[in-house]
Short mmCIF file of C-alpha atoms in Angstrom, two decimals:
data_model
loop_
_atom_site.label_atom_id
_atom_site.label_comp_id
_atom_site.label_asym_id
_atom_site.label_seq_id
_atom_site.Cartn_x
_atom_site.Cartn_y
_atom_site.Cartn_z
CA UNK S 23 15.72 -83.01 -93.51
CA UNK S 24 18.42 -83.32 -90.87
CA UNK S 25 19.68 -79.89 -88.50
CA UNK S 26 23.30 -81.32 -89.50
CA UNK S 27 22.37 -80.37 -93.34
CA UNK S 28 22.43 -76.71 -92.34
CA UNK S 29 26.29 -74.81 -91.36
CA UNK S 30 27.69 -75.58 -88.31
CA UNK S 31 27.45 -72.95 -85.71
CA UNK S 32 28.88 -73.98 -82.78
CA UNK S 33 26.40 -72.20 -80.58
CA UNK S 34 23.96 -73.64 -82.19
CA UNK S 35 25.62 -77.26 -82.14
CA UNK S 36 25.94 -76.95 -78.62
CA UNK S 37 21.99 -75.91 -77.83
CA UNK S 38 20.29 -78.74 -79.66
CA UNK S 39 21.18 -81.60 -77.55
CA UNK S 40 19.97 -79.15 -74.99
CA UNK S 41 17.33 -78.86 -76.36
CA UNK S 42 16.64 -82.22 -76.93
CA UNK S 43 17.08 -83.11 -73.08
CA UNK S 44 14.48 -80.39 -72.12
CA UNK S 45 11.62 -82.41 -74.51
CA UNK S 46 12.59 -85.44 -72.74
CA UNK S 47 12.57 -84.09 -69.39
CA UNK S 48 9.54 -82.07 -70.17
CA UNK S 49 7.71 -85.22 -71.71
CA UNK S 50 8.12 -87.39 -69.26
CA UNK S 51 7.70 -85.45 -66.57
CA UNK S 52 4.10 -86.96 -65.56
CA UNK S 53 3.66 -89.15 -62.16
CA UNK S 54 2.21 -91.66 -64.03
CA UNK S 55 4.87 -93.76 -65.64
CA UNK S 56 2.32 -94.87 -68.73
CA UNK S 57 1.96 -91.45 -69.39
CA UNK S 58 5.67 -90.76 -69.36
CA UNK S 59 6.13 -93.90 -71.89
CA UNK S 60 4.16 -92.43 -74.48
CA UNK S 61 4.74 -89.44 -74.27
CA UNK S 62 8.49 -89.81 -73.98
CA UNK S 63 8.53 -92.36 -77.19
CA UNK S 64 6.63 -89.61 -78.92
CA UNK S 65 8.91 -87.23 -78.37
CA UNK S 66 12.14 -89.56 -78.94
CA UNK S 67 11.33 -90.30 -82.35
CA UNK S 68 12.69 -87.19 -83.15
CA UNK S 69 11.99 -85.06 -86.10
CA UNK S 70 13.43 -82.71 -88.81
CA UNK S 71 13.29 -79.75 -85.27
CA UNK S 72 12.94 -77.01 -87.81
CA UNK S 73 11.27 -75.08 -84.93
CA UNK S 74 13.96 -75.54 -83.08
CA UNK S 75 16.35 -74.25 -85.42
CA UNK S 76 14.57 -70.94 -86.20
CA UNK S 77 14.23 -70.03 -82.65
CA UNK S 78 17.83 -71.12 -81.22
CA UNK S 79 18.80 -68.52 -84.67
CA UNK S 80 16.43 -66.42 -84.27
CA UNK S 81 17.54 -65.52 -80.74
CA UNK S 82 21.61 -65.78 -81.63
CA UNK S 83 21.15 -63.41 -84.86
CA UNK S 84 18.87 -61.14 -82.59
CA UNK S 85 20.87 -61.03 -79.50
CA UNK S 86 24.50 -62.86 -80.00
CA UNK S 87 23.47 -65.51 -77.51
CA UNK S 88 21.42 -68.73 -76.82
CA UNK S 89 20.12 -68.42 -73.35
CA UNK S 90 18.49 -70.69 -70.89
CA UNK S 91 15.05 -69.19 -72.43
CA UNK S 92 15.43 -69.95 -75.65
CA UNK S 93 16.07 -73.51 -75.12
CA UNK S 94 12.32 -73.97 -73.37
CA UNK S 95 11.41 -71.82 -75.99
CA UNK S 96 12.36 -74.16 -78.27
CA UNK S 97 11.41 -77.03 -75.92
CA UNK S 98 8.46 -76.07 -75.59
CA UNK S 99 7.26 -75.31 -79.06
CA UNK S 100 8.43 -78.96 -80.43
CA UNK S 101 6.63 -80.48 -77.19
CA UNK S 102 3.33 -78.70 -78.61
CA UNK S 103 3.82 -80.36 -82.17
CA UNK S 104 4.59 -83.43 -80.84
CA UNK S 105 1.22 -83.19 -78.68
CA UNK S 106 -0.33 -81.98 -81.64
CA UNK S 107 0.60 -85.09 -83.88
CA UNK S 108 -0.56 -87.39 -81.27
CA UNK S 109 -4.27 -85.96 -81.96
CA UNK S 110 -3.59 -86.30 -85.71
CA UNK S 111 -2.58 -89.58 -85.59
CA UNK S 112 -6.26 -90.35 -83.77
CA UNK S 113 -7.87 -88.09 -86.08
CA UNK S 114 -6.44 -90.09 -89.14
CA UNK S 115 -6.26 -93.59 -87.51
CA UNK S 116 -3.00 -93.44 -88.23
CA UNK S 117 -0.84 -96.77 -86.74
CA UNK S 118 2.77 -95.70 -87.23
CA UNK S 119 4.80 -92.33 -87.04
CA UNK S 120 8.49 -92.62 -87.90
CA UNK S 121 9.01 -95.85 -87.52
CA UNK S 122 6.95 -96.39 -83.75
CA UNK S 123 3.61 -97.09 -82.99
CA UNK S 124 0.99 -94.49 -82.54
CA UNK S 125 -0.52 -93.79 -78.98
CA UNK S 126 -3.86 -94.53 -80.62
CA UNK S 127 -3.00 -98.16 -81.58
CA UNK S 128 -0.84 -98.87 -79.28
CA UNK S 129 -3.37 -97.82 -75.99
CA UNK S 130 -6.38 -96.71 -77.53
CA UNK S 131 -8.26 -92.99 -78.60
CA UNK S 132 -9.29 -92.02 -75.35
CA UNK S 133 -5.86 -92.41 -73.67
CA UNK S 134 -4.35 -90.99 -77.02
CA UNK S 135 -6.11 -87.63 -76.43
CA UNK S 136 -5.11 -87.47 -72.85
CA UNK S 137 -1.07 -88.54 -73.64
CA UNK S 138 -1.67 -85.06 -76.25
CA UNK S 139 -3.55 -82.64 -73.71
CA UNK S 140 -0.64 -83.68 -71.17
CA UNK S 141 2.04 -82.72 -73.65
CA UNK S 142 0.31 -79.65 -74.55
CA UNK S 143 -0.14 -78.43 -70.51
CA UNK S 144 3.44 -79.42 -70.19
CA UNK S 145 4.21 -76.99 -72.82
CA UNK S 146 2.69 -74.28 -71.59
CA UNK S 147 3.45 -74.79 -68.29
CA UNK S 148 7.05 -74.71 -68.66
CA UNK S 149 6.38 -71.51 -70.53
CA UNK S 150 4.65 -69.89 -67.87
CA UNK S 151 7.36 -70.41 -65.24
CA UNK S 152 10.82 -70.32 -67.11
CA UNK S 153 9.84 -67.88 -69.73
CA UNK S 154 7.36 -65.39 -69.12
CA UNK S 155 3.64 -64.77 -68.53
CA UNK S 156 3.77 -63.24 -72.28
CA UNK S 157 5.34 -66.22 -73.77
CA UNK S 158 3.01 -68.63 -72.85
CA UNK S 159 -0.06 -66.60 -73.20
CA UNK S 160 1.35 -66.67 -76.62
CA UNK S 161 1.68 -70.25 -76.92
CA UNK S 162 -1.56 -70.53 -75.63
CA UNK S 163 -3.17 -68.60 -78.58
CA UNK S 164 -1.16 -70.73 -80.93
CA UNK S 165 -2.66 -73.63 -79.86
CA UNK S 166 -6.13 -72.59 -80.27
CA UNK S 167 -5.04 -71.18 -83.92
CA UNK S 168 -3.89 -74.68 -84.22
CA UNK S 169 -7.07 -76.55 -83.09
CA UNK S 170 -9.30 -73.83 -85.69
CA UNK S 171 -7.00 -74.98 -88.65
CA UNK S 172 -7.86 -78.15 -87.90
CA UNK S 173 -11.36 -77.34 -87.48
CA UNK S 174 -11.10 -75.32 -90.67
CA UNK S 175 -10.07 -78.43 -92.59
CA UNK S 176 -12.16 -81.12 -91.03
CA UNK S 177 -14.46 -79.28 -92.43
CA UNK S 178 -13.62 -79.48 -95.82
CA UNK S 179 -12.61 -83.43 -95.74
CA UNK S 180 -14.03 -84.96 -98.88
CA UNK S 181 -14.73 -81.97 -100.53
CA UNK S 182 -13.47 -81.59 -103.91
CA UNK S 183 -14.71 -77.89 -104.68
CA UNK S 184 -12.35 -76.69 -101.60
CA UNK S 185 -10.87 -73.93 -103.30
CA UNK S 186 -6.83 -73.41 -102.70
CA UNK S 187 -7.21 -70.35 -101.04
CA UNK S 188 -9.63 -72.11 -97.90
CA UNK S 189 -6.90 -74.98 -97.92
CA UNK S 190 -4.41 -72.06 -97.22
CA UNK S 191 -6.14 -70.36 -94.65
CA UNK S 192 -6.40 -74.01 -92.71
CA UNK S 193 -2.36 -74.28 -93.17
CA UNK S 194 -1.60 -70.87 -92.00
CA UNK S 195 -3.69 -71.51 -88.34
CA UNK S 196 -2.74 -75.71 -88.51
CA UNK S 197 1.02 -75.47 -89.01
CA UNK S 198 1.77 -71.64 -89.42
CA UNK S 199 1.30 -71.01 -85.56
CA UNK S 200 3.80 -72.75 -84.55
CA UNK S 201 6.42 -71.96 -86.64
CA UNK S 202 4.94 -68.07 -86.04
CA UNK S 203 5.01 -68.79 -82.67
CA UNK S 204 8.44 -69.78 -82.24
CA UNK S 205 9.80 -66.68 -84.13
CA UNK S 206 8.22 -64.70 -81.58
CA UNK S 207 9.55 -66.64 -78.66
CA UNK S 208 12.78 -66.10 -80.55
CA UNK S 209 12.28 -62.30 -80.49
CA UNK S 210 10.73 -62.10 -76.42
CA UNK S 211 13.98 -63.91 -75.14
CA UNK S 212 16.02 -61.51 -77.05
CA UNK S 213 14.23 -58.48 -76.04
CA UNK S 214 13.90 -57.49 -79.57
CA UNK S 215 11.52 -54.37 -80.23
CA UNK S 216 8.06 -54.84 -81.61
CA UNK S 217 9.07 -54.05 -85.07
CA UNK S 218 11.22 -56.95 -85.12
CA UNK S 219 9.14 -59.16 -83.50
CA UNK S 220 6.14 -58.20 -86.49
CA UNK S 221 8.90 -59.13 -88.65
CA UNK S 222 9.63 -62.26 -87.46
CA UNK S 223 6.45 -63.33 -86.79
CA UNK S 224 6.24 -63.01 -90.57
CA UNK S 225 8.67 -64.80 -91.55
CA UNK S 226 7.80 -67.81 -89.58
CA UNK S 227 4.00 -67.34 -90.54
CA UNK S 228 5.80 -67.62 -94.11
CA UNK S 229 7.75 -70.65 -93.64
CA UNK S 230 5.15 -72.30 -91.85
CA UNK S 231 3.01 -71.99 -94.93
CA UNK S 232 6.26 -72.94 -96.98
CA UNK S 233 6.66 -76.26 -95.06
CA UNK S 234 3.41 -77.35 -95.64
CA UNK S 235 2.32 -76.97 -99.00
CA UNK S 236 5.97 -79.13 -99.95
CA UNK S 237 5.01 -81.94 -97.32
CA UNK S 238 1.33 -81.80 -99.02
CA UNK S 239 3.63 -82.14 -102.09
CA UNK S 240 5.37 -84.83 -101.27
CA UNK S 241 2.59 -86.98 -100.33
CA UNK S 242 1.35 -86.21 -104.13
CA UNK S 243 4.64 -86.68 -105.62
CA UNK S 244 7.24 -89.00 -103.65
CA UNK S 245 7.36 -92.67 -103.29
CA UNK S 246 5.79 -94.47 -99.70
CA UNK S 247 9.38 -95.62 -98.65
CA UNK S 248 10.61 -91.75 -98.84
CA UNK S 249 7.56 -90.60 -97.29
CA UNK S 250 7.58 -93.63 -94.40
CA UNK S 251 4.13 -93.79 -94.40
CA UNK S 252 1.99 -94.47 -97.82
CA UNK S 253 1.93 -92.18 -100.54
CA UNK S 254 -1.20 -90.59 -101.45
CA UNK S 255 -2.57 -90.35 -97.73
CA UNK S 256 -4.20 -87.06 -97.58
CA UNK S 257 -6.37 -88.08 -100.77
CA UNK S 258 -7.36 -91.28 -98.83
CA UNK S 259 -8.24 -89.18 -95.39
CA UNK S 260 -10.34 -86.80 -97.84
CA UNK S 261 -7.74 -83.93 -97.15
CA UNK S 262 -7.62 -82.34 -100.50
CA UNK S 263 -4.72 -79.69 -99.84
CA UNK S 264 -3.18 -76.83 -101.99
CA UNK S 265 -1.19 -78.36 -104.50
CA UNK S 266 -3.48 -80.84 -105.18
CA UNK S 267 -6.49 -78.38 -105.30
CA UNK S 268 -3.97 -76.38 -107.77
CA UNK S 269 -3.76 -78.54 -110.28
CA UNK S 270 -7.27 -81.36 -110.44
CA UNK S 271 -8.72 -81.62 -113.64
CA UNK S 272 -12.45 -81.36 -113.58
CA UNK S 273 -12.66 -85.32 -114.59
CA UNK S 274 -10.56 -86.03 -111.61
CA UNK S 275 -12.68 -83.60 -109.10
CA UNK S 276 -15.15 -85.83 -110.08
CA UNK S 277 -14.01 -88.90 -109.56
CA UNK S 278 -13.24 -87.49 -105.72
CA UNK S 279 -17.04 -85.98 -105.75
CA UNK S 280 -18.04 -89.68 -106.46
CA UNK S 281 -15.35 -91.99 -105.23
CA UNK S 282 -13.81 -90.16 -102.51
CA UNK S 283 -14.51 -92.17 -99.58
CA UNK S 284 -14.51 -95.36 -101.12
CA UNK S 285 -11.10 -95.17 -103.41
CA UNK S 286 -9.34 -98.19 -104.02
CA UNK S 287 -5.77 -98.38 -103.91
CA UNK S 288 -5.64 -98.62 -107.24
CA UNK S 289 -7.84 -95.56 -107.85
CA UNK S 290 -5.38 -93.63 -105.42
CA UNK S 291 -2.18 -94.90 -107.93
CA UNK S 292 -4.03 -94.08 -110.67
CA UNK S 293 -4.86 -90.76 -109.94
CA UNK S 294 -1.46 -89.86 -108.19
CA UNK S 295 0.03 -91.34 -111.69
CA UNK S 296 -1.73 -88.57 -113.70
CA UNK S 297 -1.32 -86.00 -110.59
CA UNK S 298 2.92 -86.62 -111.43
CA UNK S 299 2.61 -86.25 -115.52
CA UNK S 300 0.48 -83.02 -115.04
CA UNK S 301 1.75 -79.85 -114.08
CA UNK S 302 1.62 -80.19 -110.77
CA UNK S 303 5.00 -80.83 -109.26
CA UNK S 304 6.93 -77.86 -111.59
CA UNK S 305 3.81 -75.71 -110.83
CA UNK S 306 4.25 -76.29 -106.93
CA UNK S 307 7.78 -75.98 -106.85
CA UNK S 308 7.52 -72.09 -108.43
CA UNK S 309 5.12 -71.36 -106.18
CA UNK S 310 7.47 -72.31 -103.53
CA UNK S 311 10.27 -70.85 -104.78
CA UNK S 312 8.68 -67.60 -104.79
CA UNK S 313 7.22 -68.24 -101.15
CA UNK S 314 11.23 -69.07 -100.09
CA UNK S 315 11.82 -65.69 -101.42
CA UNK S 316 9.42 -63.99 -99.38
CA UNK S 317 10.33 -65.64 -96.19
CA UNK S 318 13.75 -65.06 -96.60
CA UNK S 319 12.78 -61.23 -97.54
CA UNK S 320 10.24 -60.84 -94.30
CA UNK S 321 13.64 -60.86 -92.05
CA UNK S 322 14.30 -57.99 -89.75
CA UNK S 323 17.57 -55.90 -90.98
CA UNK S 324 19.81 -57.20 -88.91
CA UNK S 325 23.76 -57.07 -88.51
CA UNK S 326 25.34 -59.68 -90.50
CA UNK S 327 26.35 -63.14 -88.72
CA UNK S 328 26.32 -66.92 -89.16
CA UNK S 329 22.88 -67.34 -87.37
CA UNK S 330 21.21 -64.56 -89.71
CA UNK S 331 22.71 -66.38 -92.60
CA UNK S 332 20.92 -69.53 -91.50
CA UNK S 333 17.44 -68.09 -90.78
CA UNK S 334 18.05 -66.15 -94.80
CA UNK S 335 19.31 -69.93 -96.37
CA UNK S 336 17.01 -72.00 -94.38
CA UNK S 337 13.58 -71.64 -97.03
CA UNK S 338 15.60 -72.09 -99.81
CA UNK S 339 17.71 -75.48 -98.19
CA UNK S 340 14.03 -76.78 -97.20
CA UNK S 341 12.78 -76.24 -101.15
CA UNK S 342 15.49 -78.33 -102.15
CA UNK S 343 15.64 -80.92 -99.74
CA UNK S 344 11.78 -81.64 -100.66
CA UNK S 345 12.46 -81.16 -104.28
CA UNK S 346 15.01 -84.39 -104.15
CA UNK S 347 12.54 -86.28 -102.25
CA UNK S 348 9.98 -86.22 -105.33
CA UNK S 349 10.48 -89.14 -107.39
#
């Protein structure tokens, strides 16, 4: 999904490429030139910069404005994903990510966790001296939400009695602080009071858990050249996530109980074959849909205005945007 799918805003228009040239400058911002070549082709491969988007609305609908702060805000928050992939990508042995070469293959593990712990100090660095003390204590805390989620589901790899609701709980720490994260940021640099702050911190909490559970989808249920990467890869890393969990017959848990580690490819397009003539993709979707509604519904009462409008259509445009990537 592309930020020019959503309505143009001209404040908003303007503050991306802003944004934009703070991750670069922020990632490669290292004396070490090999450190600022990762890091900065990391960080150029772009993204779908959801984050981005709810905090530079976030902050207009709260406050009428896009400020200096909310640009690191939303600098900073995409430089801490970025960090974060890098460690997935070792974690997985992943080789590619959108099209470039991981840090891991490319220079090795070792250096691969060091490009990612730079990223991540750069983050909250920035934080610390053009936000606010509060602001990156805050992205400090989502970080180590981050790294339990993570914990949470390494945990579980391989396990095919992981019950939805523990696959949940590792979304809502692995990809729900950041997006809850940067709805607070969104709140701090508007001086909003605490009551909207809770509320926005719920709503990204909510979409966080919204984004995830369709891109677990979509590795069930769309095709490897939609996806970029093969279909099917969470089953092959032995991360058996929510939708999947949702809707495994007992035959197939036990062909993961007994097979798991050593699938074939064939296995893996047999089993995602069944996976897309069950229920799973129309019983996902609902779920979602009602999830959408809830984000939208956590909003603060706010005046009316182009920027709330985005942050209310922005669940629903990221349901169906997934829903016409599923084959």
């Amino acid at each position: 999904m592309s930020t020019t799918t959503m309505p143009t805003i001209p404040a908003l228009a303007d503050a991306l490429p802003v944004v934009e040239d703070e991750i670069r400058r922020l990632a490669t911002s290292s004396t070490l030139p090999i450190v600022n070549t990762f890091s900065g082709r990391i960080t150029a491969a772009g993204g779908k910069r959801l984050r981005s988007m709810l905090i530079l609305s976030g902050a207009l609908a709260l406050s009428g404005e896009i400020g200096p702060r909310a640009v690191t805000s939303a600098a900073c928050v995409e430089l801490l994903h970025a960090g974060s992939l890098v460690h997935d990508d070792l974690m997985d042995n992943a080789v590619e990510r959108r099209g470039v070469r991981t840090v891991n293959a490319e220079w090795g593990a070792g250096p691969a966790v060091l490009v990612g712990d730079f990223m991540l100090a750069r983050a909250s660095q920035a934080a610390l001296e053009r936000i606010s003390p509060f602001a990156a204590g805050k992205l400090a805390a989502a970080v180590a939400d981050l790294v339990e989620g993570q914990v949470l589901e390494v945990l579980d790899l391989f396990d095919p009695h992981r019950t939805p609701e523990n696959a949940l709980r590792s979304i809502a720490l692995k990809t729900g602080a950041l997006f809850r994260v940067g709805c607070v940021l969104a709140a701090h640099v508007a001086d909003a009071d605490e009551e909207t702050t809770v509320r926005m911190s719920e709503y990204g909490a909510h979409f966080g858990l919204l984004f995830q559970i369709l891109d677990d989808l979509l590795d069930l249920a769309s095709t490897t050249e939609r996806l970029g990467k093969p279909a099917g890869n969470d089953i092959r890393q032995g991360v058996y996530t929510f939708p999947l969990l949702r809707a495994v017959t007992d035959e197939q848990r036990e062909l993961l109980a007994t097979r798991g580690r050593e699938l074939t490819d064939a296995e893996v397009a047999g089993l995602l074959h069944e996976l897309r003539g069950s229920s799973l993709v129309p019983d996902t979707l609902a779920y979602c849909t009602s999830l959408a509604a809830q984000t939208a519904h956590a909003l603060p009462d706010l005046p009316e205005s182009d920027a709330l409008g985005v942050l209310r259509e922005l669940p629903r445009a990221y349901l169906d945007w997934a829903a016409s990537r599923i084959t």
